Each structure stands twice: as C-alpha cells, then as structure tokens.
Amino acid sequence: MQVVRCNAFLKVEPEITECYMEAPSYPPSKDDLLVKVKRYYYHDWTTSRTVFNITFPSAGWNVLKFRYQDLDDGNSKPLCRKFTLANVSIPLSDEIFWDCPVFVGSAARQIRLTVITDEGKGGTYSFKTSTADKIDPWKTRLQDWQVFFYLHDNHIGRSPHLPVTIQLAPFYNVSYNISLVKCVDDDGGVSCSQRTVLASHKFHAPENISSDEDILETKLLQLWHNPGTYAVTAQILSSECPDGCAVAMSPPFSVPQSKLGLWICVGFGFLLIFTFAFTFTLQHRLKQNKKLLLTAKDNTPTLLLIYLPENQRCLDLVNKLAHFLKHVCYVHPFVIDADVGSKVSDVGSEVGSEAPSCWTSEHMNKADRLLFLVPGNPDAESITPIRDHWVYALHYLTGHYFTTNQVTNKVATVVLPFSARVPHQIANVQRFRLMQDINSLVTWIHSGTWMDSKFLWGPQIRSPAQEKITYTFSDIKQAVHDACQVTKCCNDYKMDKISDEEFFYSEDSTKEKTSPKSSVQDVEKNTSQQYQVLTHPQDGDDDDPFDKQLLDVEELPMLGGDTGTVRDHYPSSDDNSDELDDSIFL
C-alpha cells in the first residue's frame, strides 16, 4: 500500500503484532461510512492490473485499525495496519486515500476488509476482484463489464436489510439490477452456480456519467433470516445486451440457524425453575412464619408511645393502636395514660410514688423503641389528666442522656393524615406513615429484614393468626379516619405559626387571619374556643392574661425553690432551646 495524499499528520504502523480483530460493536449507517472502496484499472509498460482505492472520508477518529484479507489464498497473511491521527481537528475536512494494487491473475478473488475505531465503531465489507481485462474502460464491452460492488457484512444478523454499495460503470443510459439469491448447489453453496432469486432492486444510473467519475450508490436489499447460504448478484441492464450482460456475484455468506426458538425454550425452562423455586421458598417461609411468630410472642420488644391526645378520638386511636401492636404484632407497648393515668387524680397532683415526668424519662431510657405520634396541634392541651407528656418527651430527647449515649436510632415518628409539621427535635429520625408504612413500622420495631416485612408481618397484619382480636387493621384505619375528621374540624381556624409576640392574640390580628366571609361574632367565637387552653381564667379574674397554674420564678428548682412543689409545665414544642438540663424535669 502507498499513501497517495494525506493533508494531516498521519502515523501508520507498518505491522501489527496481533492481527485478530473483533467485530465492531455496532455498524454505522449507510450514509455515515468509515471507509469507501472503489476499483479501477491500472496499466503500465509491464502489465495491467486491478487496483482498489480505499478512502476514509471526513475522518472523525483518532485511532483506526485496518485489516485486509484474501479469503482464497490460504497461505497469505492478513494485511493489518494501525492509523493514528494527531495534531488535527476532528473530523477532517480532507479525505485520506490509499491505493491497493491486487494481482488477480485469471481468477477472481474474495476479499474481506474490516475497519474499527478506538470507540468500537466500524464495519466489515466483502467483495470480489476481477481480472483487468474485464474492467478496461477502453477495451471492455458493455456485455462483458464486471460490475464492482461490496456487501456490508456487519448488518447480517443485526438488521432486516443488507446494504450493498455499487460502483457505477462508465456507460451512458444503463440501469442496474441487484438481487439477493439463495445458493442451492450440492457443494453447499461454495460455487453458487445454481441459485434462486429472493429479492431484487432495480435503479437507473445518471445520464451524464463519464469514465473519469467513480460514483458509488448504496442500496438496501431485504435480508432473509432462514438458515442457508446466500449471495448478492449485480448486472447491467441495457438494450445493447440482447442476451443479457455479465452477472457479477459477491462472495457467498451463510445465515446460521436461528437461535430464537432455542432461547425461548431456555427462557421458558428458567421461568419454570424460578416459579418452582419461588413457590417452594414461599411455602417454606410460610411454615417458618409460624415458628417466628411463636418466638416473637416470647421475646416481645418494648415500645413507648409518645403522643398528645387533643380530643377523645385521638385518645381512642392511641389505645386501639396499642392494643393492635400488642395482640397482633407482638409488641409490648407503654401508654402513659393507661399505665400512670389511673394514679393521677388531677393536673399536677400525684397519687403514688412515681410522677408522670419520672415515668416518661425512665421508660424512654429503658424501652427498646420510642414512637412519637405527631399531633395535629402541638400547642393543644391534653384531654387527660397528664398534660405535658408530649412536650416533656421532646425536650428530654434532646437532653444529656440521649445526647451523650447517642441512642436516637431507636426513635421514630409516625405521621398521621392530620399531623402538623414534625417538631425540630425529631425532624431527623426515621419517619413512617401509619397506614402506608405499617409493615415497615412493625418490622423496624422487631429489628427485622425486608423479607420479614413482605412475608411475615404483611400477612400477619392483614390476616392475624389469632381468631379473636378486638381491634384489626381495619379498625385502626377507621380510628385514623375518625380522628382525622374531628381534628381537622377543630383546626379549621388554627393559625399556621404564631410567634411569642403573637401568643396573646388581639381582636385585630384575628380578623386579619380569618376569611373575609366570616363575621366578627364567628371570629370571636372560634378563636375563644381555639385558645381557651392558653389563658385558663379562674376565680372570675378575666383581666389576668396569665395561666394560674404557671409557676412563679421563685419556685423554680434552680433558684432554690422546693422541687417537690414543681408542677408538670414545660415550654412549648416550638421552643428552640435544646440545651436543657434533665434535672429541671426530675
């Protein structure tokens, strides 16, 4: 090979140690070829020969491998080269040309050309050479002209069409016919002398073509995928060939037996095996569930429910949820109103040795899991005698014990349909939606796995093993629905957020935050109901805006007051003070 013209810095390695080249990962389209091959006649004083011109149009690669192989000569080695473009702008505006002289003798030879870039893009092309006397433009008759064309082999088996590129002959007013044929020879299609036509494509050449032009036309032939040996033929159609012009034929190519049926059988077999394995695993898991449930009964984790019962419906929801977790999910729940509430006769007065605040802190330390049920109004007052369980638990969570021991991984929140914004103290812990994430919630309480969530607690929650259960999952859904209806009704006129300055509201500010359609009487009525828990007027003293149960400064423990007289009142959950000492609440 020799370089005819190159307007770029092109490095060509004369030999490649490893000449084997894999098939390109994907073929380029017929309009975006990496290489174009043309054949022409060459004559000098010694001999006449066929020469192939290989062109790399508008090269868009930096490295390209080239493999040129004579399939009919078993002794010849493939010609391999590696081209490297450097110090140029890609793609090139010029073309790179190579001339390849071929001495074919008296017989046509089969050639295969493969090019591939460093990106894996490329193509494989097969064609036949012809003797020089069949392509001499001055001496070869139209009837004997051998049409040159090559196949894009990399489309076989990948595309329903086979691109065929034809170099037009230097004759005027002729047409061409290309056909896909199937070889039916007894020799297995090696010679392909007997063939049947499967698909044909005819087209007319330009009228003004000259002998100096080398025009290439790429056409698509429908490709058959039945197993067998195929070839492509090309022939000139003209009135000057009464008996027909010469027929040029490509190298035969084989289409192997389709493996689609085999892959369908293999896939169906794998599907049967998977189905059998899944069924067996599921049955085994269901049997193991009984043992796991018995184990869960004997090793129930403890769970502290932290909540704020704004109304009776919310309290009913907590009690039903505790009963459901205990009898269906095998959890030992702690509910302060059930465990301590019977000992408390009034707000701040205790019957028994343990105060609600001490009970809360003790169970927060000992319980395996802490679950905060986010209320609809964090500033509301509990309807039970124990008023400050929710606020105290929030602040104790940010206290010394939980901060130093880093046990917040046992804390989670449950968000209900009517819940307000999650307080900042528990904003970063794990969060569950009760109805949607009930399986995950129970799995988290039991420190289970994803398999437990799907195959153990999912069926158990929806179809409990026990025959007599007071509250089922449907009852929990209904309790959530009832609490949602009542809580939303109570919060129709609730402000989104009030600052310390707006804590004690005025009539003017209330009018501004109320719908214009509401009357002044409706505003006063609803706001008085909404904030009656904030003022607690007693003994007929309506002018005193402060809660009678709030302690004087002198009574606080850190100022020398009697700790035994401290009542259970703590700042609002919106207070951003996280640096509180636990001794204040004990």
CSV table of C-alpha atoms in Angstrom, one decimal, residues 10-419:
chain,number,residue,atom,x,y,z
A,10,LEU,CA,-1.0,10.5,10.0
A,11,LYS,CA,1.1,7.8,11.7
A,12,VAL,CA,0.9,4.4,10.2
A,13,GLU,CA,2.3,1.4,12.0
A,14,PRO,CA,3.7,-0.9,9.3
A,15,GLU,CA,2.8,-4.1,11.1
A,16,ILE,CA,0.5,-5.1,14.0
A,17,THR,CA,1.6,-8.0,16.2
A,18,GLU,CA,-2.0,-9.1,16.9
A,19,CYS,CA,-3.9,-9.0,13.6
A,20,TYR,CA,-7.1,-10.6,15.0
A,21,MET,CA,-9.9,-8.1,15.1
A,22,GLU,CA,-13.3,-8.5,16.7
A,23,ALA,CA,-16.5,-7.5,15.0
A,24,PRO,CA,-17.5,-3.8,15.5
A,25,SER,CA,-19.9,-3.3,18.4
A,26,TYR,CA,-22.4,-1.6,16.2
A,27,PRO,CA,-22.5,-0.8,12.4
A,28,PRO,CA,-22.6,2.7,11.0
A,29,SER,CA,-25.4,3.7,8.8
A,30,LYS,CA,-25.1,3.5,5.1
A,31,ASP,CA,-24.8,7.3,4.9
A,32,ASP,CA,-22.1,7.5,7.6
A,33,LEU,CA,-19.4,5.1,6.4
A,34,LEU,CA,-15.9,4.9,7.8
A,35,VAL,CA,-14.5,3.7,4.5
A,36,LYS,CA,-15.3,3.7,0.8
A,37,VAL,CA,-13.9,1.2,-1.6
A,38,LYS,CA,-13.5,1.9,-5.4
A,39,ARG,CA,-12.0,-0.3,-8.1
A,40,TYR,CA,-10.2,1.0,-11.2
A,41,TYR,CA,-7.9,-0.3,-14.0
A,42,TYR,CA,-4.2,0.4,-13.9
A,43,HIS,CA,-1.8,-0.2,-16.8
A,44,ASP,CA,1.9,0.4,-17.2
A,45,TRP,CA,4.6,-0.9,-19.7
A,46,THR,CA,4.9,-4.2,-17.8
A,47,THR,CA,1.4,-5.4,-17.0
A,48,SER,CA,-2.2,-4.5,-16.4
A,49,ARG,CA,-3.8,-4.9,-13.0
A,50,THR,CA,-6.7,-4.2,-10.8
A,51,VAL,CA,-6.2,-1.5,-8.1
A,52,PHE,CA,-8.5,-0.8,-5.2
A,53,ASN,CA,-8.7,2.7,-3.8
A,54,ILE,CA,-9.6,2.9,-0.1
A,55,THR,CA,-10.9,6.2,1.1
A,56,PHE,CA,-11.5,7.5,4.6
A,57,PRO,CA,-13.9,10.3,4.1
A,58,SER,CA,-14.0,13.1,6.7
A,59,ALA,CA,-12.2,11.0,9.3
A,60,GLY,CA,-13.8,11.5,12.7
A,61,TRP,CA,-11.5,9.1,14.6
A,62,ASN,CA,-8.0,9.4,16.2
A,63,VAL,CA,-7.1,5.7,16.0
A,64,LEU,CA,-8.3,3.2,13.4
A,65,LYS,CA,-7.4,-0.4,12.8
A,66,PHE,CA,-7.4,-1.8,9.3
A,67,ARG,CA,-7.5,-5.5,8.2
A,68,TYR,CA,-7.3,-6.6,4.6
A,69,GLN,CA,-7.6,-10.4,4.0
A,70,ASP,CA,-7.6,-12.6,0.8
A,71,LEU,CA,-10.0,-15.4,1.6
A,72,ASP,CA,-9.0,-17.5,-1.4
A,73,ASP,CA,-5.3,-17.6,-0.6
A,74,GLY,CA,-4.9,-19.8,2.5
A,75,ASN,CA,-1.1,-19.1,2.6
A,76,SER,CA,-1.3,-15.3,2.6
A,77,LYS,CA,-1.3,-13.4,5.8
A,78,PRO,CA,-3.9,-10.7,6.5
A,79,LEU,CA,-2.6,-7.2,5.9
A,80,CYS,CA,-3.1,-5.2,9.1
A,81,ARG,CA,-2.3,-1.6,9.8
A,82,LYS,CA,-3.0,0.9,12.6
A,83,PHE,CA,-3.6,4.5,11.7
A,84,THR,CA,-3.2,7.4,14.2
A,85,LEU,CA,-4.3,11.0,13.6
A,86,ALA,CA,-2.6,13.6,15.7
A,87,ASN,CA,-2.4,17.4,15.8
A,88,VAL,CA,-5.5,17.8,13.7
A,89,SER,CA,-9.1,19.0,14.2
A,90,ILE,CA,-11.6,16.1,14.2
A,91,PRO,CA,-13.4,15.5,11.9
A,92,LEU,CA,-11.0,16.2,9.0
A,93,SER,CA,-12.2,18.3,6.1
A,94,ASP,CA,-10.0,16.4,3.7
A,95,GLU,CA,-10.0,12.7,2.7
A,96,ILE,CA,-7.3,10.1,3.2
A,97,PHE,CA,-6.6,7.9,0.2
A,98,TRP,CA,-4.9,4.5,-0.1
A,99,ASP,CA,-4.2,2.6,-3.2
A,100,CYS,CA,-4.1,-1.2,-3.0
A,101,PRO,CA,-2.8,-3.0,-6.2
A,102,VAL,CA,-4.1,-6.6,-6.5
A,103,PHE,CA,-2.6,-9.1,-8.9
A,104,VAL,CA,-5.5,-11.5,-9.5
A,105,GLY,CA,-4.3,-13.5,-12.5
A,106,SER,CA,-7.0,-15.3,-14.4
A,107,ALA,CA,-9.4,-16.0,-11.4
A,108,ALA,CA,-11.5,-13.7,-9.3
A,109,ARG,CA,-10.5,-13.5,-5.6
A,110,GLN,CA,-12.6,-12.9,-2.5
A,111,ILE,CA,-11.6,-10.1,-0.3
A,112,ARG,CA,-12.7,-9.1,3.2
A,113,LEU,CA,-12.0,-5.7,4.7
A,114,THR,CA,-12.5,-4.7,8.3
A,115,VAL,CA,-12.0,-1.3,9.9
A,116,ILE,CA,-12.7,-0.4,13.5
A,117,THR,CA,-12.0,2.7,15.6
A,118,ASP,CA,-10.9,3.0,19.2
A,119,GLU,CA,-14.5,3.7,20.1
A,120,GLY,CA,-15.6,0.3,18.7
A,121,LYS,CA,-17.3,1.8,15.6
A,122,GLY,CA,-16.6,0.3,12.3
A,123,GLY,CA,-17.7,-2.2,9.7
A,124,THR,CA,-16.8,-5.4,7.7
A,125,TYR,CA,-17.0,-5.4,3.9
A,126,SER,CA,-16.7,-8.4,1.5
A,127,PHE,CA,-16.2,-8.2,-2.3
A,128,LYS,CA,-14.6,-9.9,-5.3
A,129,THR,CA,-11.8,-8.7,-7.5
A,130,SER,CA,-11.9,-9.2,-11.2
A,131,THR,CA,-9.3,-9.6,-14.0
A,132,ALA,CA,-8.1,-6.4,-15.5
A,133,ASP,CA,-9.4,-7.3,-19.0
A,134,LYS,CA,-13.0,-7.1,-17.5
A,135,ILE,CA,-12.7,-3.5,-16.4
A,136,ASP,CA,-10.6,-1.8,-19.1
A,137,PRO,CA,-12.8,1.2,-19.9
A,138,TRP,CA,-11.4,1.4,-23.5
A,139,LYS,CA,-11.4,-2.2,-24.5
A,140,THR,CA,-14.1,-3.9,-22.3
A,141,ARG,CA,-17.5,-4.2,-24.0
A,142,LEU,CA,-20.7,-3.5,-22.1
A,143,GLN,CA,-21.7,-7.1,-22.4
A,144,ASP,CA,-18.5,-8.2,-20.5
A,145,TRP,CA,-18.2,-5.5,-17.9
A,146,GLN,CA,-17.9,-6.8,-14.4
A,147,VAL,CA,-19.9,-4.5,-12.0
A,148,PHE,CA,-18.0,-3.9,-8.8
A,149,PHE,CA,-19.9,-3.9,-5.5
A,150,TYR,CA,-19.4,-4.8,-1.9
A,151,LEU,CA,-21.5,-6.1,1.0
A,152,HIS,CA,-21.8,-4.6,4.4
A,153,ASP,CA,-21.4,-7.9,6.3
A,154,ASN,CA,-21.8,-6.4,9.7
A,155,HIS,CA,-25.5,-5.9,9.0
A,156,ILE,CA,-26.1,-9.6,8.6
A,157,GLY,CA,-27.9,-10.9,11.7
A,158,ARG,CA,-28.4,-7.4,13.0
A,159,SER,CA,-30.7,-5.7,10.5
A,160,PRO,CA,-33.6,-6.8,8.3
A,161,HIS,CA,-31.8,-5.2,5.4
A,162,LEU,CA,-28.4,-5.7,3.8
A,163,PRO,CA,-26.7,-2.5,2.4
A,164,VAL,CA,-25.0,-3.1,-0.9
A,165,THR,CA,-22.6,-0.4,-2.4
A,166,ILE,CA,-22.2,-0.4,-6.2
A,167,GLN,CA,-19.6,1.4,-8.2
A,168,LEU,CA,-21.3,2.6,-11.4
A,169,ALA,CA,-19.8,1.6,-14.8
A,170,PRO,CA,-18.6,4.3,-17.3
A,171,PHE,CA,-21.5,3.8,-19.7
A,172,TYR,CA,-24.4,6.0,-20.7
A,173,ASN,CA,-28.1,5.3,-20.3
A,174,VAL,CA,-27.9,2.0,-18.4
A,175,SER,CA,-29.7,0.5,-15.5
A,176,TYR,CA,-28.7,-1.9,-12.8
A,177,ASN,CA,-30.3,-4.8,-11.1
A,178,ILE,CA,-29.1,-6.2,-7.7
A,179,SER,CA,-30.6,-9.3,-6.3
A,180,LEU,CA,-30.4,-11.4,-3.2
A,181,VAL,CA,-30.1,-15.1,-4.2
A,182,LYS,CA,-30.0,-18.3,-2.2
A,183,CYS,CA,-27.5,-20.9,-3.3
A,184,VAL,CA,-28.9,-24.4,-3.9
A,185,ASP,CA,-25.8,-26.2,-5.1
A,186,ASP,CA,-24.9,-29.6,-3.9
A,187,ASP,CA,-21.5,-28.4,-2.8
A,188,GLY,CA,-23.1,-26.3,0.0
A,189,GLY,CA,-23.1,-23.1,-1.9
A,190,VAL,CA,-19.4,-22.7,-2.5
A,191,SER,CA,-19.7,-22.0,-6.2
A,192,CYS,CA,-23.4,-20.9,-6.1
A,193,SER,CA,-23.8,-21.7,-9.7
A,194,GLN,CA,-27.4,-22.7,-9.0
A,195,ARG,CA,-29.4,-20.2,-7.2
A,196,THR,CA,-32.9,-18.8,-6.7
A,197,VAL,CA,-33.7,-15.1,-6.6
A,198,LEU,CA,-35.3,-13.9,-3.4
A,199,ALA,CA,-35.3,-10.1,-3.7
A,200,SER,CA,-34.3,-7.6,-6.4
A,201,HIS,CA,-33.8,-3.9,-6.7
A,202,LYS,CA,-33.6,-2.0,-10.0
A,203,PHE,CA,-32.4,1.6,-10.5
A,204,HIS,CA,-31.2,3.8,-13.3
A,205,ALA,CA,-27.8,5.4,-13.5
A,206,PRO,CA,-27.2,9.1,-14.0
A,207,GLU,CA,-27.3,10.0,-17.7
A,208,ASN,CA,-24.2,12.2,-17.7
A,209,ILE,CA,-21.8,9.8,-16.1
A,210,SER,CA,-18.2,9.9,-17.6
A,211,SER,CA,-15.3,7.5,-17.5
A,212,ASP,CA,-13.4,9.8,-15.1
A,213,GLU,CA,-16.1,9.6,-12.4
A,214,ASP,CA,-16.2,6.9,-9.8
A,215,ILE,CA,-19.8,7.1,-8.4
A,216,LEU,CA,-20.9,4.9,-5.6
A,217,GLU,CA,-24.6,4.1,-4.9
A,218,THR,CA,-25.7,2.3,-1.7
A,219,LYS,CA,-29.0,0.3,-1.9
A,220,LEU,CA,-30.8,-1.8,0.6
A,221,LEU,CA,-31.9,-5.4,0.0
A,222,GLN,CA,-34.4,-7.3,2.1
A,223,LEU,CA,-32.4,-9.9,4.1
A,224,TRP,CA,-33.7,-13.4,4.6
A,225,HIS,CA,-33.0,-14.9,8.1
A,226,ASN,CA,-33.8,-18.6,7.2
A,227,PRO,CA,-30.7,-20.7,7.5
A,228,GLY,CA,-28.7,-21.3,4.3
A,229,THR,CA,-26.1,-19.9,2.0
A,230,TYR,CA,-26.8,-16.6,0.2
A,231,ALA,CA,-25.1,-14.2,-2.2
A,232,VAL,CA,-25.8,-11.0,-4.0
A,233,THR,CA,-25.6,-10.5,-7.8
A,234,ALA,CA,-25.3,-7.3,-9.8
A,235,GLN,CA,-26.0,-6.9,-13.5
A,236,ILE,CA,-26.2,-4.0,-16.0
A,237,LEU,CA,-29.5,-3.8,-17.9
A,238,SER,CA,-29.2,-2.3,-21.4
A,239,SER,CA,-30.6,-2.9,-24.9
A,240,GLU,CA,-27.0,-3.5,-26.1
A,241,CYS,CA,-27.1,-6.8,-24.2
A,242,PRO,CA,-29.8,-8.8,-26.1
A,243,ASP,CA,-28.6,-12.0,-24.3
A,244,GLY,CA,-28.0,-10.2,-21.0
A,245,CYS,CA,-25.0,-8.5,-19.6
A,246,ALA,CA,-22.4,-10.2,-17.4
A,247,VAL,CA,-23.5,-11.1,-13.9
A,248,ALA,CA,-21.2,-10.2,-11.1
A,249,MET,CA,-21.6,-12.2,-7.8
A,250,SER,CA,-20.4,-11.4,-4.3
A,251,PRO,CA,-18.7,-13.9,-2.0
A,252,PRO,CA,-21.3,-16.3,-0.6
A,253,PHE,CA,-22.3,-15.8,3.1
A,254,SER,CA,-24.1,-18.1,5.5
A,255,VAL,CA,-27.0,-17.4,7.7
A,256,PRO,CA,-26.9,-19.8,10.6
A,257,GLN,CA,-29.9,-21.5,12.2
A,258,SER,CA,-31.9,-19.0,14.2
A,259,LYS,CA,-31.5,-19.5,17.9
A,260,LEU,CA,-34.7,-17.7,18.8
A,261,GLY,CA,-36.6,-21.0,19.4
A,262,LEU,CA,-33.7,-22.3,21.5
A,263,TRP,CA,-33.7,-19.1,23.6
A,264,ILE,CA,-37.5,-19.3,24.0
A,265,CYS,CA,-37.1,-22.9,25.3
A,266,VAL,CA,-34.3,-21.9,27.6
A,267,GLY,CA,-36.2,-18.9,28.9
A,268,PHE,CA,-39.3,-21.0,29.5
A,269,GLY,CA,-37.2,-23.5,31.3
A,270,PHE,CA,-35.7,-20.8,33.5
A,271,LEU,CA,-39.2,-19.5,34.2
A,272,LEU,CA,-40.4,-22.9,35.3
A,273,ILE,CA,-37.3,-23.3,37.6
A,274,PHE,CA,-37.8,-19.8,39.0
A,275,THR,CA,-41.5,-20.4,39.6
A,276,PHE,CA,-40.8,-23.8,41.3
A,277,ALA,CA,-38.1,-22.3,43.4
A,278,PHE,CA,-40.2,-19.3,44.4
A,279,THR,CA,-43.2,-21.4,45.3
A,280,PHE,CA,-41.0,-23.8,47.3
A,281,THR,CA,-39.3,-20.8,49.1
A,282,LEU,CA,-42.7,-19.1,49.8
A,283,GLN,CA,-44.2,-22.3,51.2
A,284,HIS,CA,-41.1,-22.8,53.3
A,285,ARG,CA,-41.2,-19.2,54.5
A,286,LEU,CA,-44.9,-19.5,55.4
A,287,LYS,CA,-44.1,-22.6,57.6
A,288,GLN,CA,-41.2,-20.7,59.2
A,289,ASN,CA,-43.5,-17.8,59.9
A,290,LYS,CA,-45.4,-19.8,62.5
A,291,LYS,CA,-42.2,-20.5,64.4
A,292,LEU,CA,-41.1,-16.9,64.1
A,293,LEU,CA,-44.4,-15.7,65.4
A,294,LEU,CA,-44.1,-18.0,68.4
A,295,THR,CA,-40.6,-16.7,69.0
A,296,ALA,CA,-41.9,-13.1,68.8
A,297,LYS,CA,-44.5,-13.9,71.4
A,298,ASP,CA,-41.8,-14.9,73.9
A,299,ASN,CA,-39.5,-12.0,73.0
A,300,THR,CA,-41.7,-9.0,72.6
A,301,PRO,CA,-39.8,-5.7,72.2
A,302,THR,CA,-40.9,-2.8,74.4
A,303,LEU,CA,-42.4,0.3,72.7
A,304,LEU,CA,-43.1,3.7,74.4
A,305,LEU,CA,-45.9,5.6,72.6
A,306,ILE,CA,-45.4,9.3,73.0
A,307,TYR,CA,-48.5,11.3,71.9
A,308,LEU,CA,-50.7,14.3,72.6
A,309,PRO,CA,-54.5,13.4,72.8
A,310,GLU,CA,-56.1,16.6,71.6
A,311,ASN,CA,-59.6,15.0,71.7
A,312,GLN,CA,-61.3,11.8,72.5
A,313,ARG,CA,-60.9,10.4,69.0
A,314,CYS,CA,-57.1,10.8,69.1
A,315,LEU,CA,-57.0,9.1,72.5
A,316,ASP,CA,-59.1,6.2,71.1
A,317,LEU,CA,-56.7,5.9,68.2
A,318,VAL,CA,-53.7,5.6,70.6
A,319,ASN,CA,-55.5,3.0,72.7
A,320,LYS,CA,-56.6,0.9,69.7
A,321,LEU,CA,-53.1,1.2,68.1
A,322,ALA,CA,-51.5,0.0,71.4
A,323,HIS,CA,-54.0,-3.0,71.6
A,324,PHE,CA,-53.3,-3.8,67.9
A,325,LEU,CA,-49.5,-3.7,68.4
A,326,LYS,CA,-49.7,-5.9,71.5
A,327,HIS,CA,-52.1,-8.7,70.3
A,328,VAL,CA,-51.3,-8.7,66.5
A,329,CYS,CA,-47.7,-7.5,66.2
A,330,TYR,CA,-46.4,-9.0,69.5
A,331,VAL,CA,-45.1,-5.7,70.8
A,332,HIS,CA,-45.3,-4.6,74.5
A,333,PRO,CA,-46.5,-1.0,74.3
A,334,PHE,CA,-46.3,1.5,77.1
A,335,VAL,CA,-49.1,4.1,77.2
A,336,ILE,CA,-48.8,6.7,79.9
A,337,ASP,CA,-52.5,7.4,80.3
A,338,ALA,CA,-53.1,3.7,80.8
A,339,ASP,CA,-50.1,2.9,82.9
A,340,VAL,CA,-49.9,6.1,85.0
A,341,GLY,CA,-53.1,7.9,84.3
A,342,SER,CA,-55.1,5.9,86.9
A,343,LYS,CA,-52.8,7.1,89.6
A,344,VAL,CA,-53.2,10.8,88.8
A,345,SER,CA,-56.3,12.4,90.1
A,346,ASP,CA,-55.7,16.0,88.9
A,347,VAL,CA,-53.3,18.1,87.0
A,348,GLY,CA,-50.0,18.3,88.9
A,349,SER,CA,-51.3,16.2,91.9
A,350,GLU,CA,-49.9,12.7,92.1
A,351,VAL,CA,-51.1,9.5,93.8
A,352,GLY,CA,-48.3,7.1,94.2
A,353,SER,CA,-44.5,7.5,94.3
A,354,GLU,CA,-43.8,8.0,90.6
A,355,ALA,CA,-44.5,11.3,88.8
A,356,PRO,CA,-45.5,11.2,85.1
A,357,SER,CA,-42.3,13.0,84.2
A,358,CYS,CA,-40.2,10.5,86.0
A,359,TRP,CA,-42.1,7.6,84.4
A,360,THR,CA,-41.6,9.1,81.0
A,361,SER,CA,-37.9,9.6,81.3
A,362,GLU,CA,-37.4,6.2,82.9
A,363,HIS,CA,-39.3,4.4,80.1
A,364,MET,CA,-37.6,6.5,77.4
A,365,ASN,CA,-34.3,5.1,78.7
A,366,LYS,CA,-35.4,1.5,79.1
A,367,ALA,CA,-37.7,1.0,76.1
A,368,ASP,CA,-36.4,-0.8,73.0
A,369,ARG,CA,-38.2,1.7,70.7
A,370,LEU,CA,-39.7,5.2,71.1
A,371,LEU,CA,-42.5,6.2,68.8
A,372,PHE,CA,-43.7,9.8,68.5
A,373,LEU,CA,-47.2,10.2,67.1
A,374,VAL,CA,-47.2,13.7,65.6
A,375,PRO,CA,-50.4,15.6,66.7
A,376,GLY,CA,-52.4,18.0,64.7
A,377,ASN,CA,-51.8,20.9,67.0
A,378,PRO,CA,-48.6,20.6,69.1
A,379,ASP,CA,-49.8,23.6,71.2
A,380,ALA,CA,-53.1,22.0,72.3
A,381,GLU,CA,-53.7,20.7,75.8
A,382,SER,CA,-54.3,17.0,76.5
A,383,ILE,CA,-57.8,16.0,77.4
A,384,THR,CA,-56.3,13.5,80.0
A,385,PRO,CA,-55.1,14.5,83.5
A,386,ILE,CA,-51.5,14.1,82.3
A,387,ARG,CA,-51.0,17.2,80.3
A,388,ASP,CA,-47.3,17.5,79.3
A,389,HIS,CA,-46.2,14.1,78.3
A,390,TRP,CA,-45.6,15.1,74.7
A,391,VAL,CA,-43.6,18.3,75.4
A,392,TYR,CA,-41.6,16.7,78.2
A,393,ALA,CA,-40.6,13.8,76.0
A,394,LEU,CA,-39.4,16.1,73.2
A,395,HIS,CA,-37.2,18.1,75.5
A,396,TYR,CA,-35.9,15.0,77.3
A,397,LEU,CA,-34.9,13.6,73.9
A,398,THR,CA,-32.5,16.5,73.4
A,399,GLY,CA,-31.2,16.2,77.0
A,400,HIS,CA,-28.0,14.9,78.4
A,401,TYR,CA,-28.8,11.1,78.3
A,402,PHE,CA,-29.8,10.8,74.7
A,403,THR,CA,-27.1,13.3,73.5
A,404,THR,CA,-24.2,11.5,75.3
A,405,ASN,CA,-25.3,7.9,74.6
A,406,GLN,CA,-26.4,8.6,71.0
A,407,VAL,CA,-29.4,6.2,71.2
A,408,THR,CA,-31.6,8.2,68.8
A,409,ASN,CA,-31.5,5.3,66.4
A,410,LYS,CA,-34.3,3.7,68.5
A,411,VAL,CA,-36.5,6.7,67.9
A,412,ALA,CA,-39.1,7.1,65.1
A,413,THR,CA,-42.0,9.3,64.3
A,414,VAL,CA,-45.5,8.4,62.9
A,415,VAL,CA,-47.1,11.0,60.7
A,416,LEU,CA,-50.9,10.9,60.6
A,417,PRO,CA,-53.2,12.5,57.9
A,418,PHE,CA,-53.9,15.4,60.3
A,419,SER,CA,-50.4,15.8,61.8
